[in-house]
XYZ file of C-alpha atoms in Angstrom:
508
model
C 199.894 90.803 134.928
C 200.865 88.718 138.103
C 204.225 87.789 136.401
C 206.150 89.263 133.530
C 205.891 87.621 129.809
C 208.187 84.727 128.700
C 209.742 85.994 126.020
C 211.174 83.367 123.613
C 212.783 84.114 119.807
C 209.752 82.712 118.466
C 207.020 85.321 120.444
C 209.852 88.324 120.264
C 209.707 87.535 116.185
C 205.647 87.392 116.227
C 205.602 90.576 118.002
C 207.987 92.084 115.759
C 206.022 90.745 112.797
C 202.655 92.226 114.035
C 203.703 95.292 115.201
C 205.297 95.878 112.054
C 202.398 94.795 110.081
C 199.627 96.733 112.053
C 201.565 100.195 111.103
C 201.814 99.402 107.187
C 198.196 99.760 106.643
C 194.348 98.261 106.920
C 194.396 94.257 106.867
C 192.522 91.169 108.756
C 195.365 89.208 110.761
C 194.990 85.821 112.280
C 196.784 84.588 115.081
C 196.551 80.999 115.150
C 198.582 77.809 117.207
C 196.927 74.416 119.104
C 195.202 75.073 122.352
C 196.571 76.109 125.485
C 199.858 77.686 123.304
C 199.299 81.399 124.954
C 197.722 82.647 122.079
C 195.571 85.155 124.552
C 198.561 86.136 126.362
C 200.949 87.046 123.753
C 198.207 89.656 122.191
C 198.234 91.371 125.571
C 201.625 91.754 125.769
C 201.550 93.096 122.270
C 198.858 95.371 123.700
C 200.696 96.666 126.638
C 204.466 96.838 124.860
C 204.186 97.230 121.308
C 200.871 98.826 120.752
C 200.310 101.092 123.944
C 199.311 104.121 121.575
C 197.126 102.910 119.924
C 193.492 102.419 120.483
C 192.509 98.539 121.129
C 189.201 97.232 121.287
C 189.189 93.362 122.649
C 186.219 90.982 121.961
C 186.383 87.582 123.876
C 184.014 85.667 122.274
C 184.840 83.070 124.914
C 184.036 85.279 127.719
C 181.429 83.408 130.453
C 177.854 84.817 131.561
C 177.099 84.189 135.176
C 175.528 81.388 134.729
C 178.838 79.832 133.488
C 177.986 79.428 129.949
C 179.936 80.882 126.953
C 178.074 84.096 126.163
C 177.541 84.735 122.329
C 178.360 87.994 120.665
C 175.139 89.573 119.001
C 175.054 91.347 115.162
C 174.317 94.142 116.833
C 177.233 94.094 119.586
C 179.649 93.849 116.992
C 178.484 96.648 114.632
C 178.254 98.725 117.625
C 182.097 98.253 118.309
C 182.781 99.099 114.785
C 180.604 101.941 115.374
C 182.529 103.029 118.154
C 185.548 102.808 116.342
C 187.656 105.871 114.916
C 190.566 105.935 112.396
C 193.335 103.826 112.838
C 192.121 101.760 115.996
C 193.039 98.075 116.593
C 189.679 94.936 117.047
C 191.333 92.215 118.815
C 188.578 89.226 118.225
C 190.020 86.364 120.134
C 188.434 82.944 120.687
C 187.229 83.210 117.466
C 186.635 79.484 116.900
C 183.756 79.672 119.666
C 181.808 81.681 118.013
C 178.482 80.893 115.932
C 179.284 80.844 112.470
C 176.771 83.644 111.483
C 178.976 85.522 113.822
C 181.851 84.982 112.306
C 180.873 86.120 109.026
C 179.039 88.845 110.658
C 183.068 90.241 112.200
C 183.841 90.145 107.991
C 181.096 91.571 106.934
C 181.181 94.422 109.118
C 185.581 94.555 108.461
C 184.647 95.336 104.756
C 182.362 98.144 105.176
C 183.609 99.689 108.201
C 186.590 98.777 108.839
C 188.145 99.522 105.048
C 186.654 103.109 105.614
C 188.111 103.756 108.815
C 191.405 102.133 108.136
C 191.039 99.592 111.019
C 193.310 96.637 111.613
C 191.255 93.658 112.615
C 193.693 90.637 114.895
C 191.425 87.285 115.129
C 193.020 84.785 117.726
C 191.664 81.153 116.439
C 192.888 77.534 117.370
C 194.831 75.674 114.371
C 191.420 73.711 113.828
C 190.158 77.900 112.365
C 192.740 78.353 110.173
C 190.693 76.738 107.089
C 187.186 78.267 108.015
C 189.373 81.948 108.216
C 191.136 81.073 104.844
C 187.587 80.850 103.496
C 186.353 83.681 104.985
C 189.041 85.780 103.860
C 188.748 84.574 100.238
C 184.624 84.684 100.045
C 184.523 88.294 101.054
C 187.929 89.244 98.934
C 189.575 90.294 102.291
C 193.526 90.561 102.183
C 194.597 88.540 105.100
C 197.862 87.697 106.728
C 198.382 84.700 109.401
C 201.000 83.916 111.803
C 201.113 80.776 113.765
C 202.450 80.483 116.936
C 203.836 76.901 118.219
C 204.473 75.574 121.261
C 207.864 75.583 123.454
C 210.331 72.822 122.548
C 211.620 70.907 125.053
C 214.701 73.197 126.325
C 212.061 76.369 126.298
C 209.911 74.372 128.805
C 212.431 73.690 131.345
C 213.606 77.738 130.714
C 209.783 78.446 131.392
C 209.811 76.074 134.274
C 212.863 78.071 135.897
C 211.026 81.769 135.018
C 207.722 80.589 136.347
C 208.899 79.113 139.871
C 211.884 80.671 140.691
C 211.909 84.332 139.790
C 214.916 85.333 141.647
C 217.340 82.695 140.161
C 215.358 81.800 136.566
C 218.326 79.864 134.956
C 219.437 77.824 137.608
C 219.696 74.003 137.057
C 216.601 72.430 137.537
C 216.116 69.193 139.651
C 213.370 67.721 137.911
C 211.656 64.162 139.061
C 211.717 61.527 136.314
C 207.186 61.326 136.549
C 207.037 64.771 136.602
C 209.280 65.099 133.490
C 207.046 61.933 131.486
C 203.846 64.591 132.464
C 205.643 67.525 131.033
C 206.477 65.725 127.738
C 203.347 64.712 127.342
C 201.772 68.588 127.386
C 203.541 68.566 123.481
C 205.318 72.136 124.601
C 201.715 73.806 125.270
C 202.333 76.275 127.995
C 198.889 76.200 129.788
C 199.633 72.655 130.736
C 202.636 73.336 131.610
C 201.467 75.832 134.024
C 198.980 73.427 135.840
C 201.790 71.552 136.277
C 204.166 73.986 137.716
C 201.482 75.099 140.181
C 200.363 72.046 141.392
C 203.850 69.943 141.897
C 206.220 73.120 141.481
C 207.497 72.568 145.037
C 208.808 68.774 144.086
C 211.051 70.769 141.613
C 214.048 71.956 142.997
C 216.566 74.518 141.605
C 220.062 75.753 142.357
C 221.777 78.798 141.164
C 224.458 78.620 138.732
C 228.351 78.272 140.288
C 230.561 81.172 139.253
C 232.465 78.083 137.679
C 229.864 76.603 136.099
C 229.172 80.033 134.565
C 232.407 80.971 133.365
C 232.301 77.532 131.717
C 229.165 77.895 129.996
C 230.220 81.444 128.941
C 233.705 79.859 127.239
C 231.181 76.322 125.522
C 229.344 79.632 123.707
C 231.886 81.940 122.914
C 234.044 79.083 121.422
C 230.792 78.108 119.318
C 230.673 81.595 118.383
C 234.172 81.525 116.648
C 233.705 78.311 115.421
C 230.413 79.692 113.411
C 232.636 82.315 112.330
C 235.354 81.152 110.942
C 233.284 78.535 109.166
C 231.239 81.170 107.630
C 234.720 83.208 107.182
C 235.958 79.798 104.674
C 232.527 79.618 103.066
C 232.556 82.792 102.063
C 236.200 82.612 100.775
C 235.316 79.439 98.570
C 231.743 80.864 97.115
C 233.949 84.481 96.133
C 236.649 82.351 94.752
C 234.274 79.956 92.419
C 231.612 82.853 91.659
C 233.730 83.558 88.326
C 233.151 79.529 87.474
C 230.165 79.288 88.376
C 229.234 82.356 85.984
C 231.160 80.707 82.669
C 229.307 77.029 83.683
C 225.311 79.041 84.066
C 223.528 78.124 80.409
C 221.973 81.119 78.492
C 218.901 82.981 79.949
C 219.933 82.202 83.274
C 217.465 83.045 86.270
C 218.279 86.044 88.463
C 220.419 85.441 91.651
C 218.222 85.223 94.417
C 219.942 85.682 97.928
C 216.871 83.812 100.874
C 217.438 84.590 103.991
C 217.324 82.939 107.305
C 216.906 80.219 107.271
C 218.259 79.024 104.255
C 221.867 78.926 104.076
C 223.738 78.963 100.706
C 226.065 76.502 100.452
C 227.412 73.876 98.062
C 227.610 69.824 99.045
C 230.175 67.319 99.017
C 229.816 64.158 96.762
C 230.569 62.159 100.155
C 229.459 64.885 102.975
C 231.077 63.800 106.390
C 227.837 65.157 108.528
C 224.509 65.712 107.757
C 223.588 69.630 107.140
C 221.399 71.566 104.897
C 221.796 71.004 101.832
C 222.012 73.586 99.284
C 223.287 73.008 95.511
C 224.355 75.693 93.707
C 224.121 76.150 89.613
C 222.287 78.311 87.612
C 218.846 77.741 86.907
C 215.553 78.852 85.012
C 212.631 79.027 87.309
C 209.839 76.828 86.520
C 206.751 78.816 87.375
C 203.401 76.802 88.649
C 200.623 78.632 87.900
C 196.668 78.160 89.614
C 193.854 79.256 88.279
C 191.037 81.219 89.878
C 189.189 78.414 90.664
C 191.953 76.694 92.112
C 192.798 79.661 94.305
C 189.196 79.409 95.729
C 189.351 75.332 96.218
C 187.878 74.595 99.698
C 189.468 72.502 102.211
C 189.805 69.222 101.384
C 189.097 69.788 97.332
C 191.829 68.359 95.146
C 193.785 71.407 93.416
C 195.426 70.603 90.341
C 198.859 72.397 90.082
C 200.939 71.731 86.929
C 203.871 73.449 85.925
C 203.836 74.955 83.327
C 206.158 74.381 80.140
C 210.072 74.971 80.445
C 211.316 77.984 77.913
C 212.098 76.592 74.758
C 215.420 77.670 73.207
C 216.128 77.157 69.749
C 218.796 74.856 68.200
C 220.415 73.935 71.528
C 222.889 71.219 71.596
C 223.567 69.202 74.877
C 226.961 68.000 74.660
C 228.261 65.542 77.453
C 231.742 64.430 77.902
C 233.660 63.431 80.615
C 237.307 61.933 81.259
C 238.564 60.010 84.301
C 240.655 62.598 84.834
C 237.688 65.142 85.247
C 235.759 65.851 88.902
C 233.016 67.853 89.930
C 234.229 70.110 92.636
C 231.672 70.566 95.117
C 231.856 72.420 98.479
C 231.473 71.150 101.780
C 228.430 71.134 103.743
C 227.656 73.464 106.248
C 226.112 72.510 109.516
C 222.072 73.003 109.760
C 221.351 75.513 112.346
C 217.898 75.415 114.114
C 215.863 76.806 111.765
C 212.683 79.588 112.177
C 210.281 78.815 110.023
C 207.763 81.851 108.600
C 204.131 80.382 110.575
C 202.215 77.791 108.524
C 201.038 78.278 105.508
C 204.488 79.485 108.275
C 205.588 78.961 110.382
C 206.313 78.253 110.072
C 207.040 78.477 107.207
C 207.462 76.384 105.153
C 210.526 77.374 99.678
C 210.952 77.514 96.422
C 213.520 76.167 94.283
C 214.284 76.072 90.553
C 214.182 73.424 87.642
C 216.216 73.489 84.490
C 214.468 71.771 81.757
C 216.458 71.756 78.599
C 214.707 70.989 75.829
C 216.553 70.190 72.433
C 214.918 70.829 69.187
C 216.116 69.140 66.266
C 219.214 70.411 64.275
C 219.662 70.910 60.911
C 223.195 71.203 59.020
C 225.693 68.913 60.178
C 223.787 67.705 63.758
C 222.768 64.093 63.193
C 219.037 63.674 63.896
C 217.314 60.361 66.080
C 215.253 58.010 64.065
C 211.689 58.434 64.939
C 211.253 54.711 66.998
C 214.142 56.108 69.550
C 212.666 59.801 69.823
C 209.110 58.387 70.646
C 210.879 55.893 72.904
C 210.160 57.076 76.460
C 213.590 56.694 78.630
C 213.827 54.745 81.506
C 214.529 56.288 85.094
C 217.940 55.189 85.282
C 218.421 56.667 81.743
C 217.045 60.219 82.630
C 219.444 62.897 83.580
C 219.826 64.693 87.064
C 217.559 67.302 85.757
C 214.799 65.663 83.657
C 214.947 63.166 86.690
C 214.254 65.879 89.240
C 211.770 67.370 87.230
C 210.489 64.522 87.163
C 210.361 63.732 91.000
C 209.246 67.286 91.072
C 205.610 66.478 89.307
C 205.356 63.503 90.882
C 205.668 65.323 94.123
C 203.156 67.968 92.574
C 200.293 65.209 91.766
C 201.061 63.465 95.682
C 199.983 67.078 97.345
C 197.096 67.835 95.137
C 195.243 64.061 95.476
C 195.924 64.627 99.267
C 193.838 66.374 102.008
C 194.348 69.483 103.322
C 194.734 67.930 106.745
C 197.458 65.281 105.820
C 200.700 66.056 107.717
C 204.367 65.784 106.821
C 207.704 66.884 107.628
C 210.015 69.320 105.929
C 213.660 68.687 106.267
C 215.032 70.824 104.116
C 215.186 73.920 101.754
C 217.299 74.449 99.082
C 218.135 77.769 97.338
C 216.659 78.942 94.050
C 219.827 81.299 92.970
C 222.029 77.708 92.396
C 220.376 74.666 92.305
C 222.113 72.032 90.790
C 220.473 68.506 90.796
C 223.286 66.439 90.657
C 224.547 67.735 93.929
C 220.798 66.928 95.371
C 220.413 63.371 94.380
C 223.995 62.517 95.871
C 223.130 64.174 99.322
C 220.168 61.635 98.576
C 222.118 58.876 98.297
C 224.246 59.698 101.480
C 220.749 60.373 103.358
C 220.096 56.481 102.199
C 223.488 55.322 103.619
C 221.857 56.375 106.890
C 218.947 54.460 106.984
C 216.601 57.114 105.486
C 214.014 55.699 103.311
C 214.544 58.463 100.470
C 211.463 57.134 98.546
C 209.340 59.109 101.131
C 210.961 61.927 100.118
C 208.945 64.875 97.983
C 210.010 68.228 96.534
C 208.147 70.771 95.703
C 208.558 74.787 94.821
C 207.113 77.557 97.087
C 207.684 81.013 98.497
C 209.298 81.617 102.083
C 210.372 84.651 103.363
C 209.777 86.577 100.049
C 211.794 84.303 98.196
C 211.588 81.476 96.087
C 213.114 78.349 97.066
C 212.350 74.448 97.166
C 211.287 72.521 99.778
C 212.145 69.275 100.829
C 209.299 67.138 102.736
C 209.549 63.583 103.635
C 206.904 60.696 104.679
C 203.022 61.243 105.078
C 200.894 61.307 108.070
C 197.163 61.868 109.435
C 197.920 65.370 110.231
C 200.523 67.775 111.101
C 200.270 67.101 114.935
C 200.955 63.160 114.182
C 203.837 64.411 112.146
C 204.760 66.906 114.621
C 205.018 63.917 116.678
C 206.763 61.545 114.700
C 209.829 63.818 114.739
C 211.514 62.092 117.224
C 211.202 58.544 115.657
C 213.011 59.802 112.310
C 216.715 58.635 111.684
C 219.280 60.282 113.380
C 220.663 61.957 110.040
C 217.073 63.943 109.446
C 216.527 64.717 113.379
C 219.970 66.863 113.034
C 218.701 69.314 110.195
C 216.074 70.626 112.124
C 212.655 68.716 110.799
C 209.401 70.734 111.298
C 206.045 69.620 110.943
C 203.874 71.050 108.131
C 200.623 70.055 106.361
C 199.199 69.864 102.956
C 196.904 72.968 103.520
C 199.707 74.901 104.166
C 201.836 73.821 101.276
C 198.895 74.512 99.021
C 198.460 78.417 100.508
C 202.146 78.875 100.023
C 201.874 77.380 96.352
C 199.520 80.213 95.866
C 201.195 83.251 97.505
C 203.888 82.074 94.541
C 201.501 82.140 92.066
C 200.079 85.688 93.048
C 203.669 87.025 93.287
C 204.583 85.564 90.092
């Protein structure tokens, strides 16, 4: 390579990820992220750094004949590579959306015979566009497939890239940058090929100069002293959630769910009736996990086919009285909100990522004995909104949210601005961070939860608005109020929701 890779926490993480992956055993992986992201380039430094052992056969299906035309990969090319093939070697297909679609099927077809006897690890490169054509792919020929996605820089990582790419000697020196040239760089939406025509054709009207010994010392104290500050907020978090852990235990109802601790980048924490600062939120109280089950034939729904996902019924307890009483004197104590860091998001359907969280639904049989039993009129009486408790009311919201994403295409876009834990979930605390997101100009009726698996774990996500797809949400980041732009926002998309719906269902 000409110059070395740009190695950002996102493509360090993917690399980890795969090379990770491609040691635990025989799978089909697929690399996928809009054009011009450096798909191509990040497999070859995967190639050179992670996986120079092993044995790695590369297929460009994009690859030009001499007459300048894409040149198409026969049947009998590709069974002859998996002929050629021993035990334990690496296919890297990339390109793969230029391919015919007999092809295609033809790289499956051959993966199931050959490549499950030998033990071979298959890595398909594809645009975003090929991530539903490889999801049905993977489920027609009963293939277990994993998928990464890899996005494009944000806006800090492009001027970083700018400063690796043109000035080598001094890469994090502050960048002079002209006001047109910075209008054409927002417009490349982070991708770094772009980005690179850029740099090579007007790189000498940016200017750079090296960091002052001053300027570094001061830039060295700004992170240290954000360092401590992180820690000794953590440090008083911690303190708190110890010191209320025996509360919270007497206040969880019976049959409680298992304590589930998610990591990054969901951060347990407990919120404020009034929260000063917009964060994460995460509510904590003990909670029975409501478990959404699909059916084979919603498993196997193609793109754009409405999947029905209903919960299914809460756990019914017998003879359990709900008994509410409060005094003036009486307050909730809730903890205080903990700044959203900049989240990394498992690739779409992660990213991304993209969690699950956990519904309470009490349900209250009638009692015999001395318990005084409603007339039949007010039983059948359904209650109004306002009437509903926090929890019926979020479980509520929480259907509602279900029947939006299954009447929706797979291509429809939104944004997820949160995710809340499924260990405590309490949806009290939710509804007022609600209320305070409303005191900031956030329309809150665009706002949809729904339960999923991140990470391994199962947590809720938060999602708000709808748009034509996940680019145009990707997009509309920057127009949302000020209180959602601070917790991080990502874009995501109904397909992806719908594939992480199902990984819970096949864990569950």
């Amino acid at each position: 390579m000409s110059k070395p890779f740009f190695l950002t926490r996102q493509t360090a993480n993917l690399m980890e990820d795969f090379a990770r992956e491609l040691k635990v055993g025989t799978s089909i992986f697929l690399l996928y992220g809009d054009n011009g992201t450096g798909k191509t380039r990040l497999l070859q430094e995967l190639c050179e750094n992670r996986l120079s052992s092993a044995r790695i056969h590369w297929i460009d299906l994009n690859a030009a004949s001499a007459d300048g035309k894409n040149q198409q990969v026969s049947s009998a090319e590709i069974e002859a590579v998996f002929d050629a093939t021993k035990k334990g070697d690496i296919i890297i297909v990339d390109h793969f959306e230029s391919a015919l679609k007999k092809t295609r099927h033809q790289f499956f077809l051959s993966w199931t015979t050959d490549g499950v006897d030998n033990k071979l690890s298959m890595v398909i490169a594809s645009s975003s566009e090929g991530f539903n054509e490889f999801r049905q792919l993977s489920q027609h020929y009963q293939v277990n497939a994993h998928s990464f996605e890899l996005m494009p820089f944000n806006a800090d990582e492009v001027e970083a890239f700018l400063g690796f790419y043109l000035f080598p000697d001094h890469p994090i020196g502050k960048l002079s940058i002209p006001s047109e040239l910075r209008k054409q760089l927002a417009a490349t939406d982070g991708a770094v090929g772009p980005v690179i025509k850029i740099a090579e054709r007007d790189g000498a009207r940016i200017g750079s100069s090296p960091m002052t010994d001053t300027e570094s010392i001061r830039q060295g104290s700004r992170t240290m002293v954000t360092i401590l500050i992180l820690f000794a907020i953590t440090t008083g978090v911690g303190w708190y959630f110890l010191s209320s852990q025996t509360n919270l235990q007497e206040a969880a109802v019976a049959g409680e769910a298992e304590s589930v601790v998610i990591s990054e980048p969901v951060f347990e924490a407990e919120v404020q009736r009034k929260p000063a600062t917009d964060a994460e939120v995460v509510v904590v109280a003990e909670s029975e996990p409501l478990t959404l089950t699909l059916s084979p034939a919603e498993l196997e729904a193609e793109p754009g086919q409405a999947v029905k996902v209903e919960p299914q019924p809460a756990l019914e307890v017998d003879k359990v009285t709900v008994v509410e009483s409060e005094t003036p004197s009486e307050t909730k104590t809730t903890p205080e909100i903990i700044p959203n860091a900049a989240a990394q998001f498992d690739p779409e359907p992660g990213t991304a990522s993209d969690t699950d969280a956990v519904l309470v639904e009490e349900v209250s049989q009638a009692q015999t004995g001395d318990t005084v039993m409603a007339s039949a009129e007010n039983s059948s009486r359904q209650p109004d909104r306002a009437e509903l408790t926090d929890a019926a009311r979020f479980q509520q919201d929480l259907q509602s949210s279900m029947e939006w994403i299954k009447t929706k295409d797979e291509s429809i876009g939104t944004i997820q601005i949160l995710l809340l834990s499924f260990a405590g979930f309490d949806p009290t605390a939710y509804y007022e961070y609600n209320q305070y997101l409303a005191s900031q100009q956030v329309d809150v009726s665009k706002i949809r939860v729904f339960k999923t698996l991140t990470g391994g774990k199962e947590v809720y996500s938060v999602i708000y608005g709808e748009y034509e797809s996940r680019r145009a949400a990707g997009e509309s980041i920057a127009s949302l109020p000020e209180a959602l732009q601070r917790i991080s926002p990502i874009r995501r998309s109904v397909g992806g929701i719908l594939q992480e719906m199902r990984r819970l269902n096949a864990v569950n």
